[in-house]
Amino acid sequence: MKVVINDSKTGNTYQRELEAGKKAQLTGKKISDVVDGALVGLLGYELKITGGSDTDGAPMRFDVPGVRRLQVVLSRGPGVKHLKRGSKLKKRVTGNVVSDRTAQLNTKIEKYGEKPLADLGFVPKPKEEKAKPDAAKA
C-alpha cells in the first residue's frame, strides 16, 4: 500500500510504500481517523486519513460506510470533476474504511514531531517544468 503524506505548512507531498506487516495496523481505520506517523517513518508525527483509492482506482468516499464498493449518483465531492450545475454522474466508489483492497491512502500531517521532515529522509522532489510550445510550430 502506498501512503501519500501532505505537509500543509510547506505544500509538499511525500509518498512512501508501506511494509506488508504494517498494513494490518491500518486495516479498519476510517477517513478522518488519526494514526501514528511511525508506520511510515515519521517518529513523533500524527497523520490524519483524508481519503484514498482501492486496487481498481475507485476513490474512497467519506459518506459511504464500510469497505464495500458500489455505484452511486454524485454531483460533487471525491471522484467527481467539473460538472455543470445540476448535472449528476453515476460513479463506482469504495467505502470510508481502509481494507486489504486499499492501494493508496492519502493523509495529512495533523501533529508535527520534534525532528523536521528533511532530517527523517523526506526530501521533496524538484518541481518539473511545464513543456513550452515551440516557436517554430506556432
XYZ file of C-alpha atoms in Angstrom:
138
model
C 0.000 0.000 0.000
C 1.239 3.484 -0.809
C 0.815 6.233 1.752
C 0.750 9.805 0.448
C 1.638 12.384 3.109
C 0.683 16.038 2.680
C 2.590 18.724 4.583
C 0.173 21.658 4.664
C 2.795 24.054 6.075
C 5.027 23.825 3.007
C 2.582 22.434 0.448
C 4.860 19.469 -0.287
C 3.630 15.912 -0.724
C 5.639 12.770 0.010
C 4.926 9.168 -0.935
C 6.061 6.071 0.954
C 5.466 2.384 0.361
C 4.064 0.727 3.479
C 5.568 -2.597 4.541
C 3.258 -5.614 4.391
C 3.384 -6.195 8.152
C 2.360 -2.638 8.973
C -0.623 -2.649 6.596
C -2.628 -4.664 9.133
C -2.310 -1.801 11.642
C -4.237 0.495 9.271
C -6.942 -2.008 8.332
C -10.256 -0.978 9.880
C -9.370 2.719 10.221
C -11.818 5.245 8.749
C -11.398 8.505 6.884
C -10.686 11.304 9.420
C -9.066 8.892 11.929
C -5.647 9.901 13.262
C -2.836 7.329 13.047
C 0.743 7.227 14.307
C 3.301 8.520 11.807
C 5.858 5.925 12.925
C 4.189 3.496 10.483
C 5.846 5.364 7.594
C 8.986 6.557 9.377
C 7.701 9.787 10.933
C 8.523 9.347 14.621
C 6.524 11.728 16.818
C 4.167 12.743 13.999
C 0.423 12.085 13.761
C -1.296 11.620 10.399
C -4.978 12.155 9.618
C -6.525 9.926 6.925
C -8.162 12.101 4.259
C -9.000 9.540 1.561
C -7.534 7.032 -0.829
C -8.363 4.567 -3.558
C -8.666 0.814 -3.991
C -6.805 -1.551 -6.300
C -9.147 -0.764 -9.214
C -8.764 3.006 -8.808
C -12.165 3.673 -7.231
C -11.889 6.614 -4.816
C -12.802 6.315 -1.135
C -15.849 8.380 -0.160
C -16.347 9.664 3.376
C -20.147 9.262 3.094
C -20.154 5.581 2.009
C -19.929 3.392 5.139
C -17.898 0.200 5.296
C -15.478 -1.372 2.828
C -17.989 -2.089 0.082
C -17.833 -0.838 -3.492
C -20.947 0.472 -5.133
C -22.291 2.683 -7.868
C -23.668 5.977 -6.602
C -25.088 9.068 -8.279
C -22.868 12.046 -7.425
C -22.964 15.754 -8.083
C -19.782 16.778 -6.227
C -17.053 15.580 -3.886
C -14.313 12.948 -4.268
C -14.420 11.190 -7.631
C -16.280 13.976 -9.482
C -14.667 16.626 -11.657
C -16.189 19.716 -13.254
C -19.870 19.013 -13.741
C -22.311 21.620 -14.966
C -24.697 22.983 -12.376
C -27.499 20.493 -11.782
C -25.689 17.607 -13.522
C -25.095 14.268 -11.858
C -22.766 11.380 -12.597
C -23.013 7.671 -11.845
C -19.671 6.547 -10.470
C -18.204 3.476 -8.754
C -16.729 4.354 -5.354
C -15.490 2.463 -2.319
C -16.358 2.923 1.350
C -14.657 5.012 4.013
C -12.879 2.133 5.806
C -9.323 1.024 4.977
C -9.231 -2.618 3.881
C -6.867 -5.085 2.225
C -8.125 -3.795 -1.172
C -6.907 -0.253 -0.454
C -3.978 0.538 -2.755
C -3.316 4.175 -1.826
C -4.025 6.062 1.366
C -3.978 9.868 1.440
C -3.003 11.524 4.714
C -2.068 14.933 6.044
C 0.170 15.824 8.955
C -2.016 16.609 11.956
C 0.731 16.948 14.619
C 4.383 17.632 13.900
C 7.211 15.844 15.688
C 10.441 17.209 17.124
C 12.623 16.486 14.080
C 11.963 18.224 10.753
C 10.938 16.123 7.759
C 14.272 16.669 5.995
C 16.141 15.010 8.885
C 13.852 11.957 8.622
C 14.648 11.435 4.941
C 11.614 13.177 3.453
C 13.103 15.452 0.801
C 10.769 16.994 -1.792
C 11.451 16.329 -5.449
C 12.242 19.386 -7.557
C 9.246 20.752 -9.446
C 9.005 19.725 -13.082
C 8.928 22.476 -15.634
C 5.961 22.597 -17.960
C 6.726 21.911 -21.605
C 6.863 25.154 -23.535
C 5.430 25.202 -27.047
C 7.922 25.531 -29.861
C 8.047 28.945 -31.503
C 8.638 27.250 -34.886
C 5.384 25.284 -34.675
C 3.310 28.368 -33.898
